[in-house]
Amino acid sequence: MTTAAILGSSGYSGQETLDRILAHPELELVALGSDSLAGEGAAALDPRLNGNLPRFVTNDEAAAAGADVLFCCLGHEAAAAFEPPDDAIVVDLSGAHRLREAALYPSWYGFEHPAPESLAQWSYALPEHGPVAGRLLANPGCYATAALLALAPLVDAIDPSSVVVDAKSGVSGAGRALKPSSHAGFVLENVSAYRVGTHQHAPELEQELGFPVCFVPHLLPVRRGLLATCYVEPLEDLRPLLEAAYATSPAVRVLPEGLQPELSRVQHTDAAEIALFSDRSTGRAVVVCVIDNLGKGAAGNAVQNANLALGLDETAGLRLTGVLV
């Protein structure tokens, strides 16, 4: 068995990664890292976790456990300061290694990157966007994942100056830490735009697409799920490009004409749905992508990356089949 450890396993992305490892036929969990729960049994995170799992240890202890693959589910600054072992595959679910230019971190993430020379060693890892390469893998942001799935196959067939990404995510995208914008009194019966023009996934999109886009995120009054509506000026027929890009993808479905993407079909899964529409009034194309922000937008993509880096079945441990109600 290939061994795995999780750093920051008490957060949402850590808990979701743990759930997928428990369902994985070829990964054996050897360390659960959590500075806040160190010394506690696994049931301290969730009473449904039985006594067969290792007890929580500090994140430093989990990192030193000798696992073949480490899932780093720490905050951005903590992950940026983390020194990966020399002999392990590391999948970082934070934003600490997504941007190639260290100079972007103060303005977009609010801190100076402590190891700017290390950024070149990390690969931006969205399997559908390019081959997973190396042992240090930077998991994309959830908004960037949905927008890139919608737009990356189309970069040579659209006017780059026309692109607008209007995206909406469930409250779990903000993480587990308490903050006023996550309170039920703010979220319920409300939809709000936030970080307009300043969201940290914007430079990520520019880096991977090769041009800047107008990106506006919104908070939905749901627990999980993300919908990105991308408005573009097409230069040719876009549907063949999308269908060719995802013809063999196990995780991404291009829907037939007339079928609408729905959050409910991807919530709690690691799948993505993409649909293409034409605006009758303007001739613009509208590409809609839905994912689960904790699934394909975080833990599901991380496990998919680890599978590919380890040479395992790409879909092992993922939630891709079944009919949810």
XYZ file of C-alpha atoms in Angstrom:
325
model
C 0.000 0.000 0.000
C 1.040 3.590 -0.663
C 1.048 5.627 2.547
C -0.557 9.042 2.973
C -0.599 11.815 5.563
C -2.743 14.929 5.871
C -1.608 18.247 7.306
C -4.435 20.462 8.524
C -6.912 17.617 8.576
C -9.455 19.375 10.808
C -10.422 21.964 8.167
C -12.975 21.426 5.440
C -10.480 20.510 2.722
C -8.577 18.273 5.129
C -11.724 16.475 6.231
C -12.829 15.991 2.626
C -9.378 14.668 1.699
C -9.548 12.250 4.621
C -12.917 10.982 3.430
C -11.494 10.181 0.000
C -8.433 8.452 1.426
C -10.712 6.258 3.539
C -12.453 5.169 0.327
C -9.201 4.759 -1.603
C -8.222 1.161 -2.421
C -4.476 1.863 -2.572
C -3.771 4.589 0.000
C -3.119 3.799 3.658
C -3.468 6.697 6.088
C -0.489 6.839 8.472
C -0.767 10.325 9.979
C -3.487 12.858 10.725
C -1.986 16.293 11.335
C -3.821 18.973 13.288
C -2.186 21.345 15.746
C -5.549 22.039 17.393
C -6.489 18.358 17.836
C -3.048 16.836 18.480
C -3.298 13.968 20.959
C -7.009 13.418 20.356
C -8.577 10.407 18.693
C -10.057 10.686 15.208
C -13.557 10.848 16.694
C -12.706 14.330 18.005
C -13.131 15.526 14.427
C -16.243 13.485 13.700
C -17.823 10.796 15.932
C -18.421 8.664 12.822
C -14.653 8.060 12.567
C -13.847 4.798 14.321
C -10.870 3.774 16.438
C -8.915 2.195 13.587
C -7.555 5.558 12.438
C -4.344 7.049 13.844
C -4.665 9.646 16.584
C -4.103 13.275 15.669
C -0.540 14.530 15.873
C 0.912 17.975 15.228
C 1.347 18.975 11.606
C 5.135 18.795 11.994
C 4.865 15.239 13.279
C 2.540 14.277 10.424
C 4.967 15.753 7.892
C 7.783 13.657 9.397
C 5.788 10.406 9.394
C 7.500 9.163 6.221
C 4.359 9.017 4.083
C 4.672 8.534 0.340
C 2.214 11.361 -0.314
C 1.401 14.406 1.814
C -1.779 16.413 1.421
C -1.118 19.925 2.708
C -4.420 21.485 3.804
C -2.923 24.366 5.768
C -3.637 28.076 5.453
C -1.795 30.029 2.774
C 0.976 31.462 4.950
C 1.559 28.261 6.896
C 1.769 26.266 3.671
C 4.182 28.793 2.167
C 6.511 28.297 5.142
C 6.239 24.492 5.019
C 9.382 22.698 3.858
C 8.351 19.552 1.961
C 10.244 16.296 2.567
C 12.762 15.339 -0.089
C 11.237 11.943 -0.830
C 7.457 12.480 -0.858
C 4.837 13.660 -3.288
C 3.208 16.780 -1.836
C -0.155 18.140 -2.945
C -0.728 21.642 -1.580
C -4.408 22.604 -1.428
C -3.654 26.186 -0.375
C -2.705 29.091 -2.604
C 0.887 29.160 -1.344
C 2.438 27.735 -4.509
C -0.065 28.479 -7.268
C 1.526 31.682 -8.519
C 4.903 31.530 -10.241
C 5.779 35.153 -9.432
C 6.586 35.719 -5.770
C 6.065 39.457 -6.232
C 2.315 38.842 -6.615
C 1.831 37.414 -3.127
C 1.853 40.639 -1.081
C -0.880 42.298 -3.174
C -3.078 39.245 -3.763
C -2.496 37.108 -0.653
C -1.359 39.734 1.841
C 2.072 38.332 2.733
C 5.618 38.186 1.422
C 6.373 34.674 0.216
C 9.008 33.223 2.587
C 10.569 30.947 -0.053
C 10.286 32.684 -3.432
C 13.042 30.556 -4.924
C 10.964 27.414 -4.297
C 7.996 28.434 -6.477
C 9.663 27.177 -9.659
C 9.738 23.668 -8.169
C 5.939 23.479 -7.894
C 3.669 22.433 -10.763
C 0.224 23.932 -11.189
C -1.856 20.769 -11.180
C -5.235 20.680 -12.902
C -5.152 17.311 -14.706
C -7.533 18.375 -17.476
C -5.405 21.481 -18.149
C -2.082 19.680 -18.621
C -0.063 16.647 -17.484
C 0.638 16.329 -13.781
C 4.425 16.674 -13.517
C 6.902 16.389 -10.680
C 6.360 15.588 -7.017
C 5.401 19.075 -5.756
C 1.878 19.837 -6.924
C -0.057 23.060 -6.379
C -3.782 22.377 -6.371
C -5.768 25.118 -8.167
C -8.234 27.381 -6.411
C -11.888 26.370 -6.610
C -12.989 29.362 -8.702
C -9.966 28.973 -10.955
C -10.741 25.289 -11.447
C -14.266 25.956 -12.711
C -13.230 28.891 -14.909
C -10.257 27.049 -16.394
C -12.333 23.981 -17.168
C -14.737 26.256 -19.034
C -12.197 28.464 -20.795
C -8.832 26.731 -21.203
C -9.849 24.676 -24.266
C -11.121 27.880 -25.920
C -8.206 30.311 -25.499
C -7.379 30.417 -29.229
C -11.010 30.637 -30.293
C -12.252 33.625 -28.262
C -11.494 37.325 -28.004
C -9.481 37.541 -24.751
C -10.578 41.112 -24.095
C -14.204 39.990 -23.954
C -14.007 37.452 -21.137
C -16.110 37.971 -18.006
C -16.315 35.303 -15.298
C -19.297 35.617 -12.955
C -18.899 32.952 -10.264
C -20.860 31.924 -7.179
C -19.831 29.569 -4.384
C -21.262 28.014 -1.264
C -20.177 29.225 2.165
C -17.776 26.304 2.734
C -15.459 27.942 0.197
C -14.508 30.425 2.918
C -13.124 27.636 5.113
C -14.039 26.430 8.574
C -12.674 29.361 10.582
C -15.320 31.640 12.069
C -15.773 35.007 10.379
C -18.697 37.475 10.167
C -19.320 36.748 6.463
C -19.883 33.069 7.286
C -22.513 33.617 9.965
C -25.977 32.289 9.166
C -27.459 35.744 9.749
C -25.341 37.108 6.904
C -25.491 34.171 4.493
C -29.095 32.974 4.679
C -31.618 34.749 2.426
C -28.752 36.698 0.890
C -26.423 36.730 -2.122
C -23.441 39.056 -2.087
C -20.472 39.866 -4.281
C -17.151 40.020 -2.461
C -13.505 40.846 -3.151
C -14.635 42.441 -6.396
C -11.543 43.082 -8.485
C -9.227 41.830 -5.736
C -9.830 38.078 -5.401
C -6.658 35.983 -5.244
C -7.833 33.599 -7.964
C -7.714 36.376 -10.583
C -3.916 36.298 -11.103
C -4.115 32.516 -11.151
C -6.537 32.704 -14.071
C -4.352 35.206 -15.910
C -1.297 33.024 -15.392
C -2.942 29.906 -16.790
C -5.021 31.458 -19.579
C -2.365 33.887 -20.737
C -4.588 36.971 -20.415
C -6.478 38.780 -17.644
C -10.218 38.314 -17.192
C -12.888 40.294 -15.394
C -13.695 37.988 -12.463
C -16.367 38.628 -9.821
C -17.089 36.054 -7.070
C -20.323 35.855 -5.097
C -21.406 34.034 -1.947
C -24.442 31.757 -2.181
C -26.642 30.737 0.770
C -25.746 27.042 0.310
C -23.158 24.874 2.061
C -21.253 23.709 -1.003
C -21.113 23.944 -4.769
C -19.756 26.471 -7.248
C -21.153 27.835 -10.508
C -19.022 29.852 -12.940
C -20.751 31.611 -15.836
C -18.209 32.752 -18.428
C -19.167 35.277 -21.107
C -16.946 35.316 -24.214
C -16.876 36.631 -27.771
C -16.380 33.531 -29.963
C -14.182 33.527 -33.052
C -15.381 30.087 -34.193
C -17.690 27.264 -33.147
C -16.741 26.439 -29.550
C -18.646 23.217 -28.946
C -16.261 20.922 -30.899
C -13.347 22.290 -28.864
C -15.035 21.573 -25.539
C -16.218 18.130 -26.596
C -12.760 17.171 -27.887
C -11.048 18.457 -24.738
C -13.143 16.316 -22.402
C -14.017 13.327 -24.599
C -11.975 10.961 -22.427
C -12.126 12.829 -19.121
C -13.412 10.749 -16.197
C -14.412 13.855 -14.222
C -15.724 16.458 -16.697
C -18.961 16.148 -18.663
C -19.902 18.445 -21.541
C -23.685 18.491 -21.504
C -25.792 18.142 -24.656
C -27.348 21.274 -26.111
C -30.297 22.538 -24.090
C -29.336 20.802 -20.836
C -28.603 23.133 -17.922
C -25.808 22.528 -15.401
C -27.029 22.134 -11.821
C -25.237 22.387 -8.504
C -27.315 19.543 -7.088
C -25.804 17.045 -9.542
C -22.213 17.821 -8.584
C -22.525 18.564 -4.863
C -20.628 15.961 -2.785
C -18.914 14.679 -5.967
C -15.609 15.215 -7.779
C -17.242 15.768 -11.145
C -17.736 18.880 -13.254
C -20.489 19.764 -15.696
C -19.973 22.197 -18.583
C -22.616 23.609 -20.889
C -22.344 25.980 -23.833
C -25.012 28.485 -24.852
C -25.342 31.271 -27.404
C -26.866 34.610 -26.471
C -29.389 35.382 -29.194
C -29.245 39.145 -28.684
C -25.484 39.720 -28.750
C -23.996 36.611 -30.366
C -21.811 36.093 -27.328
C -21.123 32.580 -26.115
C -21.896 31.641 -22.522
C -19.939 28.762 -20.970
C -21.227 27.506 -17.635
C -19.275 25.162 -15.365
C -20.476 23.703 -12.072
C -18.340 21.851 -9.535
C -18.360 21.112 -5.834
C -15.930 23.615 -4.322
C -14.762 20.996 -1.799
C -14.733 18.194 -4.395
C -13.300 18.969 -7.812
C -12.485 22.407 -6.392
C -10.287 21.018 -3.601
C -9.989 17.486 -2.173
C -11.199 15.559 -5.222
C -8.740 17.297 -7.511
C -5.962 16.791 -4.935
C -6.536 13.036 -4.791
C -6.804 12.909 -8.589
C -3.423 14.686 -8.773
C -1.891 12.275 -6.258
C -3.193 9.280 -8.191
C -1.573 10.503 -11.390
C 1.713 11.366 -9.673
C 1.808 7.924 -8.039
C 0.889 6.067 -11.236
C -2.399 4.824 -9.771
C -5.847 4.692 -11.341
C -6.768 8.356 -11.861
C -10.229 7.888 -10.365
C -9.285 5.828 -7.295
C -11.014 7.173 -4.188
C -13.020 9.750 -6.132
C -16.782 10.261 -6.048
C -17.760 10.071 -9.713
C -20.590 7.568 -9.957
C -24.090 7.290 -8.557
C -27.268 9.302 -8.637
C -27.797 11.836 -5.867
C -31.231 13.042 -4.799
